[in-house]
CSV table of C-alpha atoms in Angstrom, one decimal:
chain,number,residue,atom,x,y,z
A,1,UNK,CA,0.0,0.0,0.0
A,2,UNK,CA,1.5,3.3,-1.0
A,3,UNK,CA,1.1,6.6,0.9
A,4,UNK,CA,-0.6,9.4,-1.0
A,5,UNK,CA,0.2,13.0,-0.4
A,6,UNK,CA,-2.6,15.5,0.0
A,7,UNK,CA,-2.0,16.8,-3.5
A,8,UNK,CA,-2.4,13.3,-5.0
A,9,UNK,CA,-5.5,12.2,-3.1
A,10,UNK,CA,-8.8,11.5,-4.9
A,11,UNK,CA,-11.6,14.0,-4.3
A,12,UNK,CA,-14.3,12.9,-1.9
A,13,UNK,CA,-17.4,11.2,-3.4
A,14,UNK,CA,-21.1,11.4,-2.9
A,15,UNK,CA,-23.3,9.5,-0.4
A,16,UNK,CA,-26.9,8.4,-1.0
A,17,UNK,CA,-29.6,8.2,1.7
A,18,UNK,CA,-32.7,6.3,0.5
A,19,UNK,CA,-36.0,7.9,1.4
A,20,UNK,CA,-38.8,5.9,-0.2
A,21,UNK,CA,-39.3,3.0,-2.5
A,22,UNK,CA,-42.7,2.1,-3.8
A,23,UNK,CA,-44.1,0.0,-6.7
A,24,UNK,CA,-46.1,2.2,-9.0
A,25,UNK,CA,-49.7,0.9,-9.0
A,26,UNK,CA,-50.6,2.5,-12.4
A,27,UNK,CA,-47.3,1.7,-14.2
A,28,UNK,CA,-46.9,-2.1,-14.4
A,29,UNK,CA,-43.4,-3.3,-13.6
A,30,UNK,CA,-41.9,0.0,-12.4
A,31,UNK,CA,-40.8,1.2,-9.0
A,32,UNK,CA,-40.5,4.8,-7.7
A,33,UNK,CA,-37.4,5.4,-5.6
A,34,UNK,CA,-36.4,8.7,-4.0
A,35,UNK,CA,-33.1,9.5,-2.2
A,36,UNK,CA,-31.0,12.4,-1.0
A,37,UNK,CA,-27.5,12.5,-2.5
A,38,UNK,CA,-25.0,14.5,-0.5
A,39,UNK,CA,-21.8,15.9,-2.1
A,40,UNK,CA,-19.2,17.0,0.5
A,41,UNK,CA,-17.1,20.1,-0.5
A,42,UNK,CA,-15.2,19.3,-3.6
A,43,UNK,CA,-16.9,15.9,-4.1
A,44,UNK,CA,-17.0,14.4,-7.6
A,45,UNK,CA,-19.0,11.3,-8.6
A,46,UNK,CA,-17.4,8.7,-10.8
A,47,UNK,CA,-18.8,8.6,-14.4
A,48,UNK,CA,-21.9,6.3,-14.3
A,49,UNK,CA,-25.2,5.1,-15.7
A,50,UNK,CA,-28.5,4.5,-14.1
A,51,UNK,CA,-29.4,1.5,-16.2
A,52,UNK,CA,-32.9,1.7,-17.7
A,53,UNK,CA,-34.1,4.1,-15.0
A,54,UNK,CA,-35.6,7.5,-15.7
A,55,UNK,CA,-33.9,9.9,-13.3
A,56,UNK,CA,-35.0,13.3,-12.0
A,57,UNK,CA,-32.7,15.5,-9.8
A,58,UNK,CA,-33.5,18.6,-7.8
A,59,UNK,CA,-30.8,20.7,-6.1
A,60,UNK,CA,-31.8,21.2,-2.5
A,61,UNK,CA,-28.6,22.9,-1.4
A,62,UNK,CA,-25.4,24.2,-3.0
A,63,UNK,CA,-24.3,24.1,-6.7
A,64,UNK,CA,-23.7,21.1,-8.8
A,65,UNK,CA,-22.0,20.9,-12.2
A,66,UNK,CA,-23.3,18.1,-14.4
A,67,UNK,CA,-22.8,16.6,-17.9
A,68,UNK,CA,-24.4,13.8,-19.8
A,69,UNK,CA,-22.5,12.3,-22.7
A,70,UNK,CA,-22.9,14.4,-25.8
A,71,UNK,CA,-24.4,17.3,-23.9
A,72,UNK,CA,-22.8,20.5,-22.7
A,73,UNK,CA,-21.6,20.9,-19.1
A,74,UNK,CA,-24.4,22.6,-17.1
A,75,UNK,CA,-24.3,24.2,-13.6
A,76,UNK,CA,-27.3,23.8,-11.5
A,77,UNK,CA,-28.0,26.0,-8.4
A,78,UNK,CA,-30.3,25.5,-5.4
A,79,UNK,CA,-33.9,25.2,-6.7
A,80,UNK,CA,-32.9,24.0,-10.2
A,81,UNK,CA,-33.5,20.6,-11.6
A,82,UNK,CA,-32.8,18.2,-14.5
A,83,UNK,CA,-33.7,14.8,-15.8
A,84,UNK,CA,-31.9,11.9,-17.5
A,85,UNK,CA,-33.4,9.5,-20.0
A,86,UNK,CA,-33.0,5.8,-19.5
A,87,UNK,CA,-29.5,4.6,-20.5
A,88,UNK,CA,-28.0,8.1,-20.3
A,89,UNK,CA,-24.2,8.2,-19.5
A,90,UNK,CA,-23.5,10.7,-16.7
A,91,UNK,CA,-19.9,11.7,-17.3
A,92,UNK,CA,-19.6,14.6,-14.8
A,93,UNK,CA,-21.3,15.3,-11.5
A,94,UNK,CA,-19.5,17.5,-9.0
A,95,UNK,CA,-20.0,19.9,-6.2
A,96,UNK,CA,-18.5,23.3,-7.4
A,97,UNK,CA,-17.7,24.5,-3.8
A,98,UNK,CA,-14.6,23.6,-1.9
A,99,UNK,CA,-16.2,24.7,1.4
A,100,UNK,CA,-19.9,24.0,1.3
A,101,UNK,CA,-21.8,20.7,0.7
A,102,UNK,CA,-24.4,20.2,-2.1
A,103,UNK,CA,-27.5,18.0,-1.7
A,104,UNK,CA,-29.8,16.7,-4.4
A,105,UNK,CA,-33.2,15.0,-4.2
A,106,UNK,CA,-33.0,12.3,-6.8
A,107,UNK,CA,-36.0,10.2,-8.1
A,108,UNK,CA,-35.7,7.0,-10.1
A,109,UNK,CA,-38.4,5.3,-12.0
A,110,UNK,CA,-36.9,1.8,-12.6
A,111,UNK,CA,-37.6,-1.9,-12.8
A,112,UNK,CA,-38.0,-3.5,-9.4
A,113,UNK,CA,-34.7,-4.6,-7.9
A,114,UNK,CA,-32.6,-2.8,-10.6
A,115,UNK,CA,-29.2,-1.4,-9.6
A,116,UNK,CA,-29.8,2.4,-9.6
A,117,UNK,CA,-26.2,3.5,-10.2
A,118,UNK,CA,-23.4,1.6,-11.9
A,119,UNK,CA,-20.0,3.4,-12.0
A,120,UNK,CA,-17.9,3.1,-15.2
A,121,UNK,CA,-15.2,0.4,-14.9
A,122,UNK,CA,-11.8,1.9,-14.1
A,123,UNK,CA,-9.3,1.6,-16.9
């Protein structure tokens, strides 16, 4: 195991706190899941996908920079929101502040039991 200097350390990553998971009675075979995603100061998520889930994100606190593959980088502030189509490749998600946390309310509409976030394999 090698020792890493502060300058070479990886940025912190996000944490997900589940809120509610409920089968949708009027949409056969789909589940509604909501969660709070917290990004510590300077946190950056690994590039990832959400499988076949439709994803909605609302910024509760702070500022988040986000990019879906093939789209421009966009900065979202408290009170702003976005969505991701099923199969979208989320190549950038980061807290723009080095001193304040950012928090998102994230909603997934997915198949029951589906993995809601799959990080890209590391090369």
